[in-house]
Amino acid sequence: MTGMSLARICRSVFVLAILLTALTLWINTTIFPRAKSKIEEAKYEMVVEDPLSLFVADKEIMDFKGFCFYTEGKVGDRLKNLEVIQLNAARRPIKYIHAHRAYIENDDESDNLILTLEDAKIVDRDSNSPTDVTKIKPGIKVGKTYITIPLDQLRRDPKKFRASILETSELIRRIDSSDKNSLTQKEINTARTEVNKRYSFSLACLTFALIGIPLGVTAQRRETSIGFALSLGIAALYFLFIIVADTLKDKDYAQYLMWVPNLVFMGLGIFLFMRLGRK
């Protein structure tokens, strides 16, 4: 109404979006992977000092490879009604154990956790056909049995490749030609997808600003509910693209999928912005 162009009116919004994009880029590429790495280290130290802290009531515990734990709660230093599902390499259940009581100790010499199960019932499945319910063996009751859990599963192995906890500069170095021989093709694809995810995801602020301004200007006051629904729909589609691409992260094309939501919604936002500016 004052004769100024739409771009000039919205300049402050774009400046704020660019600043937020820069902040998000710094968080995604540096702060988040450092924090995730520190959390894993703190988790290992916590379990060593207090093994029971890992067992939370009414929650599946999947931190140990080959096992799934569930407990009803704790009574002092004992776990109450502990359920244990042992999994094979294909993550199929091969053994089920229910113990009325259980307690856990740290074996410093072997660096293992020793889980003692009391008043337990054990049901075994056929190791060759774990999904065949007709081959389930009758359950047996035992007064006490033990499960050994290696603590090195929680300790972060520097030789083990974990793309999500590495800083972006380290990831780029790993996927460089000089280090490709130390990584499998799936690990290289995962690293490339992670790098592209961090950069692409950081542009979300600018993308939402581009598409949000024309939608916000054209919406009438009585259309606030429609604008709110559009905002939720756009955000849901954006994050759906990211989730799908992250699910396929070990594929060679996943790194390109990470840029699809930005390209689609940023292109739509530029189109709507230019059309609104001509009115």
GROMACS .gro file of C-alpha atoms in nm:
model
  279
    1MET     CA    1   0.000   0.000   0.000
    2THR     CA    2   0.294   0.234   0.052
    3GLY     CA    3   0.436   0.167  -0.293
    4MET     CA    4   0.726  -0.044  -0.168
    5SER     CA    5   0.804  -0.374  -0.334
    6LEU     CA    6   0.718  -0.699  -0.162
    7ALA     CA    7   1.085  -0.796  -0.147
    8ARG     CA    8   1.171  -0.477   0.042
    9ILE     CA    9   0.882  -0.523   0.286
   10CYS     CA   10   0.991  -0.881   0.361
   11ARG     CA   11   1.363  -0.803   0.381
   12SER     CA   12   1.375  -0.836   0.760
   13VAL     CA   13   1.206  -1.178   0.742
   14PHE     CA   14   1.465  -1.303   0.492
   15VAL     CA   15   1.753  -1.166   0.703
   16LEU     CA   16   1.616  -1.349   1.006
   17ALA     CA   17   1.571  -1.669   0.800
   18ILE     CA   18   1.932  -1.650   0.675
   19LEU     CA   19   2.064  -1.597   1.029
   20LEU     CA   20   1.863  -1.893   1.156
   21THR     CA   21   1.988  -2.103   0.865
   22ALA     CA   22   2.348  -2.022   0.957
   23LEU     CA   23   2.280  -2.108   1.322
   24THR     CA   24   2.111  -2.436   1.225
   25LEU     CA   25   2.400  -2.524   0.994
   26TRP     CA   26   2.649  -2.479   1.279
   27ILE     CA   27   2.434  -2.691   1.511
   28ASN     CA   28   2.381  -2.970   1.256
   29THR     CA   29   2.740  -2.992   1.138
   30THR     CA   30   2.925  -2.943   1.466
   31ILE     CA   31   2.723  -2.924   1.787
   32PHE     CA   32   2.479  -3.213   1.732
   33PRO     CA   33   2.736  -3.482   1.643
   34ARG     CA   34   2.959  -3.374   1.933
   35ALA     CA   35   2.665  -3.388   2.173
   36LYS     CA   36   2.556  -3.731   2.049
   37SER     CA   37   2.909  -3.865   2.092
   38LYS     CA   38   2.928  -3.725   2.447
   39ILE     CA   39   2.590  -3.879   2.532
   40GLU     CA   40   2.711  -4.225   2.429
   41GLU     CA   41   3.028  -4.187   2.636
   42ALA     CA   42   2.827  -4.069   2.939
   43LYS     CA   43   2.587  -4.360   2.894
   44TYR     CA   44   2.872  -4.612   2.910
   45GLU     CA   45   3.016  -4.451   3.224
   46MET     CA   46   2.670  -4.445   3.384
   47VAL     CA   47   2.613  -4.815   3.319
   48VAL     CA   48   2.956  -4.906   3.459
   49GLU     CA   49   2.884  -4.715   3.781
   50ASP     CA   50   2.518  -4.818   3.814
   51PRO     CA   51   2.411  -5.104   3.581
   52LEU     CA   52   2.050  -5.089   3.700
   53SER     CA   53   2.013  -4.734   3.566
   54LEU     CA   54   1.979  -4.873   3.215
   55PHE     CA   55   1.668  -5.074   3.303
   56VAL     CA   56   1.369  -4.840   3.301
   57ALA     CA   57   1.026  -4.968   3.403
   58ASP     CA   58   0.769  -5.032   3.126
   59LYS     CA   59   1.019  -4.963   2.850
   60GLU     CA   60   1.190  -5.190   2.600
   61ILE     CA   61   1.568  -5.195   2.643
   62MET     CA   62   1.741  -5.256   2.308
   63ASP     CA   63   2.087  -5.124   2.392
   64PHE     CA   64   2.254  -5.465   2.398
   65LYS     CA   65   2.304  -5.650   2.071
   66GLY     CA   66   2.117  -5.980   2.061
   67PHE     CA   67   1.884  -5.902   2.354
   68CYS     CA   68   1.562  -5.720   2.428
   69PHE     CA   69   1.474  -5.653   2.791
   70TYR     CA   70   1.155  -5.542   2.962
   71THR     CA   71   1.095  -5.503   3.335
   72GLU     CA   72   0.790  -5.417   3.538
   73GLY     CA   73   0.993  -5.213   3.783
   74LYS     CA   74   1.260  -5.214   4.054
   75VAL     CA   75   1.246  -5.314   4.417
   76GLY     CA   76   1.568  -5.202   4.582
   77ASP     CA   77   1.855  -5.353   4.382
   78ARG     CA   78   1.628  -5.613   4.220
   79LEU     CA   79   1.437  -5.606   3.894
   80LYS     CA   80   1.078  -5.723   3.916
   81ASN     CA   81   0.924  -5.949   3.649
   82LEU     CA   82   1.205  -5.919   3.398
   83GLU     CA   83   1.138  -6.044   3.046
   84VAL     CA   84   1.432  -6.129   2.818
   85ILE     CA   85   1.412  -6.203   2.447
   86GLN     CA   86   1.729  -6.334   2.288
   87LEU     CA   87   1.765  -6.256   1.916
   88ASN     CA   88   1.970  -6.420   1.642
   89ALA     CA   89   2.174  -6.237   1.378
   90ALA     CA   90   1.857  -6.176   1.174
   91ARG     CA   91   1.693  -6.024   1.486
   92ARG     CA   92   1.452  -6.316   1.516
   93PRO     CA   93   1.357  -6.434   1.868
   94ILE     CA   94   1.517  -6.767   1.957
   95LYS     CA   95   1.470  -6.769   2.335
   96TYR     CA   96   1.229  -6.616   2.582
   97ILE     CA   97   1.295  -6.589   2.956
   98HIS     CA   98   1.067  -6.460   3.227
   99ALA     CA   99   1.218  -6.412   3.572
  100HIS     CA  100   1.023  -6.303   3.879
  101ARG     CA  101   1.337  -6.142   4.018
  102ALA     CA  102   1.673  -6.042   3.872
  103TYR     CA  103   1.978  -5.845   3.967
  104ILE     CA  104   2.281  -5.729   3.775
  105GLU     CA  105   2.648  -5.699   3.870
  106ASN     CA  106   2.953  -5.554   3.702
  107ASP     CA  107   3.240  -5.801   3.650
  108ASP     CA  108   3.547  -5.575   3.643
  109GLU     CA  109   3.786  -5.852   3.542
  110SER     CA  110   3.602  -5.952   3.224
  111ASP     CA  111   3.442  -5.610   3.157
  112ASN     CA  112   3.100  -5.776   3.142
  113LEU     CA  113   2.765  -5.735   3.309
  114ILE     CA  114   2.637  -6.050   3.479
  115LEU     CA  115   2.257  -6.064   3.486
  116THR     CA  116   2.128  -6.315   3.741
  117LEU     CA  117   1.772  -6.440   3.687
  118GLU     CA  118   1.584  -6.603   3.976
  119ASP     CA  119   1.271  -6.817   3.958
  120ALA     CA  120   1.283  -6.809   3.581
  121LYS     CA  121   1.095  -6.983   3.300
  122ILE     CA  122   1.279  -7.043   2.973
  123VAL     CA  123   1.115  -7.109   2.634
  124ASP     CA  124   1.341  -7.202   2.341
  125ARG     CA  125   1.264  -7.178   1.972
  126ASP     CA  126   1.421  -7.381   1.697
  127SER     CA  127   1.744  -7.203   1.593
  128ASN     CA  128   1.699  -7.302   1.227
  129SER     CA  129   1.330  -7.205   1.209
  130PRO     CA  130   1.268  -6.946   1.483
  131THR     CA  131   0.940  -6.829   1.326
  132ASP     CA  132   0.789  -7.179   1.321
  133VAL     CA  133   0.565  -7.184   1.629
  134THR     CA  134   0.515  -7.560   1.595
  135LYS     CA  135   0.883  -7.614   1.684
  136ILE     CA  136   0.876  -7.416   2.008
  137LYS     CA  137   1.015  -7.631   2.288
  138PRO     CA  138   0.820  -7.663   2.614
  139GLY     CA  139   0.925  -7.414   2.878
  140ILE     CA  140   1.145  -7.519   3.165
  141LYS     CA  141   1.165  -7.363   3.510
  142VAL     CA  142   1.497  -7.292   3.681
  143GLY     CA  143   1.575  -7.151   4.021
  144LYS     CA  144   1.865  -6.941   3.894
  145THR     CA  145   2.032  -6.876   3.560
  146TYR     CA  146   2.280  -6.621   3.425
  147ILE     CA  147   2.321  -6.402   3.119
  148THR     CA  148   2.655  -6.242   3.031
  149ILE     CA  149   2.632  -5.902   2.861
  150PRO     CA  150   2.956  -5.757   2.716
  151LEU     CA  151   3.005  -5.395   2.816
  152ASP     CA  152   3.207  -5.325   2.503
  153GLN     CA  153   2.876  -5.304   2.317
  154LEU     CA  154   2.817  -4.970   2.490
  155ARG     CA  155   3.172  -4.843   2.463
  156ARG     CA  156   3.224  -4.639   2.149
  157ASP     CA  157   3.469  -4.825   1.928
  158PRO     CA  158   3.682  -4.576   1.729
  159LYS     CA  159   3.721  -4.838   1.456
  160LYS     CA  160   3.345  -4.876   1.418
  161PHE     CA  161   3.196  -4.638   1.162
  162ARG     CA  162   2.911  -4.426   1.303
  163ALA     CA  163   2.815  -4.145   1.065
  164SER     CA  164   2.572  -3.973   1.303
  165ILE     CA  165   2.834  -3.901   1.572
  166LEU     CA  166   3.111  -3.776   1.343
  167GLU     CA  167   3.158  -3.410   1.263
  168THR     CA  168   3.104  -3.307   0.904
  169SER     CA  169   3.472  -3.241   0.835
  170GLU     CA  170   3.557  -3.591   0.960
  171LEU     CA  171   3.283  -3.747   0.745
  172ILE     CA  172   3.411  -3.570   0.436
  173ARG     CA  173   3.762  -3.689   0.513
  174ARG     CA  174   3.639  -4.047   0.557
  175ILE     CA  175   3.462  -4.055   0.221
  176ASP     CA  176   3.759  -3.899   0.046
  177SER     CA  177   3.932  -4.122  -0.206
  178SER     CA  178   4.222  -4.185   0.028
  179ASP     CA  179   3.995  -4.348   0.287
  180LYS     CA  180   3.746  -4.527   0.065
  181ASN     CA  181   3.928  -4.856   0.099
  182SER     CA  182   3.854  -4.862   0.473
  183LEU     CA  183   3.477  -4.823   0.421
  184THR     CA  184   3.222  -5.042   0.250
  185GLN     CA  185   3.003  -4.900  -0.023
  186LYS     CA  186   2.704  -4.888   0.213
  187GLU     CA  187   2.909  -4.696   0.470
  188ILE     CA  188   3.021  -4.450   0.203
  189ASN     CA  189   2.658  -4.400   0.094
  190THR     CA  190   2.553  -4.353   0.456
  191ALA     CA  191   2.825  -4.093   0.513
  192ARG     CA  192   2.732  -3.901   0.199
  193THR     CA  193   2.365  -3.907   0.294
  194GLU     CA  194   2.446  -3.781   0.644
  195VAL     CA  195   2.653  -3.491   0.509
  196ASN     CA  196   2.383  -3.390   0.260
  197LYS     CA  197   2.117  -3.425   0.530
  198ARG     CA  198   2.295  -3.177   0.757
  199TYR     CA  199   2.333  -2.915   0.486
  200SER     CA  200   1.988  -2.968   0.336
  201PHE     CA  201   1.809  -2.970   0.670
  202SER     CA  202   1.974  -2.639   0.762
  203LEU     CA  203   1.794  -2.469   0.471
  204ALA     CA  204   1.453  -2.547   0.622
  205CYS     CA  205   1.429  -2.198   0.781
  206LEU     CA  206   1.484  -2.023   0.448
  207THR     CA  207   1.255  -2.267   0.263
  208PHE     CA  208   0.968  -2.217   0.507
  209ALA     CA  209   1.016  -1.838   0.492
  210LEU     CA  210   0.994  -1.839   0.112
  211ILE     CA  211   0.676  -2.041   0.104
  212GLY     CA  212   0.527  -1.896   0.422
  213ILE     CA  213   0.534  -1.528   0.321
  214PRO     CA  214   0.312  -1.553   0.010
  215LEU     CA  215   0.073  -1.791   0.184
  216GLY     CA  216   0.055  -1.560   0.485
  217VAL     CA  217  -0.002  -1.245   0.276
  218THR     CA  218  -0.276  -1.394   0.061
  219ALA     CA  219  -0.466  -1.548   0.354
  220GLN     CA  220  -0.752  -1.335   0.488
  221ARG     CA  221  -0.811  -1.286   0.857
  222ARG     CA  222  -1.106  -1.527   0.853
  223GLU     CA  223  -0.888  -1.789   0.683
  224THR     CA  224  -0.646  -1.842   0.972
  225SER     CA  225  -0.761  -2.202   1.019
  226ILE     CA  226  -0.688  -2.274   0.651
  227GLY     CA  227  -0.344  -2.117   0.683
  228PHE     CA  228  -0.273  -2.323   0.992
  229ALA     CA  229  -0.376  -2.642   0.811
  230LEU     CA  230  -0.154  -2.551   0.513
  231SER     CA  231   0.140  -2.491   0.747
  232LEU     CA  232   0.096  -2.831   0.912
  233GLY     CA  233   0.059  -3.003   0.573
  234ILE     CA  234   0.372  -2.842   0.429
  235ALA     CA  235   0.579  -2.917   0.739
  236ALA     CA  236   0.455  -3.279   0.746
  237LEU     CA  237   0.545  -3.333   0.379
  238TYR     CA  238   0.885  -3.172   0.426
  239PHE     CA  239   0.982  -3.393   0.719
  240LEU     CA  240   0.830  -3.698   0.550
  241PHE     CA  241   1.076  -3.653   0.262
  242ILE     CA  242   1.364  -3.628   0.512
  243ILE     CA  243   1.252  -3.941   0.700
  244VAL     CA  244   1.216  -4.144   0.379
  245ALA     CA  245   1.560  -4.036   0.256
  246ASP     CA  246   1.714  -4.114   0.596
  247THR     CA  247   1.556  -4.461   0.589
  248LEU     CA  248   1.729  -4.528   0.256
  249LYS     CA  249   2.059  -4.376   0.370
  250ASP     CA  250   2.272  -4.673   0.262
  251LYS     CA  251   2.153  -4.637  -0.100
  252ASP     CA  252   2.362  -4.439  -0.348
  253TYR     CA  253   2.067  -4.214  -0.443
  254ALA     CA  254   1.965  -4.124  -0.086
  255GLN     CA  255   2.203  -3.827  -0.077
  256TYR     CA  256   2.007  -3.667  -0.362
  257LEU     CA  257   1.670  -3.739  -0.200
  258MET     CA  258   1.775  -3.518   0.092
  259TRP     CA  259   1.755  -3.214  -0.135
  260VAL     CA  260   1.412  -3.295  -0.282
  261PRO     CA  261   1.200  -3.120  -0.013
  262ASN     CA  262   1.408  -2.800  -0.035
  263LEU     CA  263   1.398  -2.796  -0.414
  264VAL     CA  264   1.023  -2.861  -0.427
  265PHE     CA  265   0.909  -2.622  -0.157
  266MET     CA  266   1.168  -2.353  -0.228
  267GLY     CA  267   1.072  -2.360  -0.595
  268LEU     CA  268   0.703  -2.338  -0.502
  269GLY     CA  269   0.777  -2.052  -0.263
  270ILE     CA  270   0.972  -1.854  -0.526
  271PHE     CA  271   0.688  -1.905  -0.776
  272LEU     CA  272   0.422  -1.786  -0.529
  273PHE     CA  273   0.641  -1.494  -0.417
  274MET     CA  274   0.699  -1.372  -0.775
  275ARG     CA  275   0.332  -1.410  -0.863
  276LEU     CA  276   0.234  -1.214  -0.552
  277GLY     CA  277   0.489  -0.944  -0.634
  278ARG     CA  278   0.332  -0.885  -0.977
  279LYS     CA  279  -0.011  -0.817  -0.826
   0.00000   0.00000   0.00000
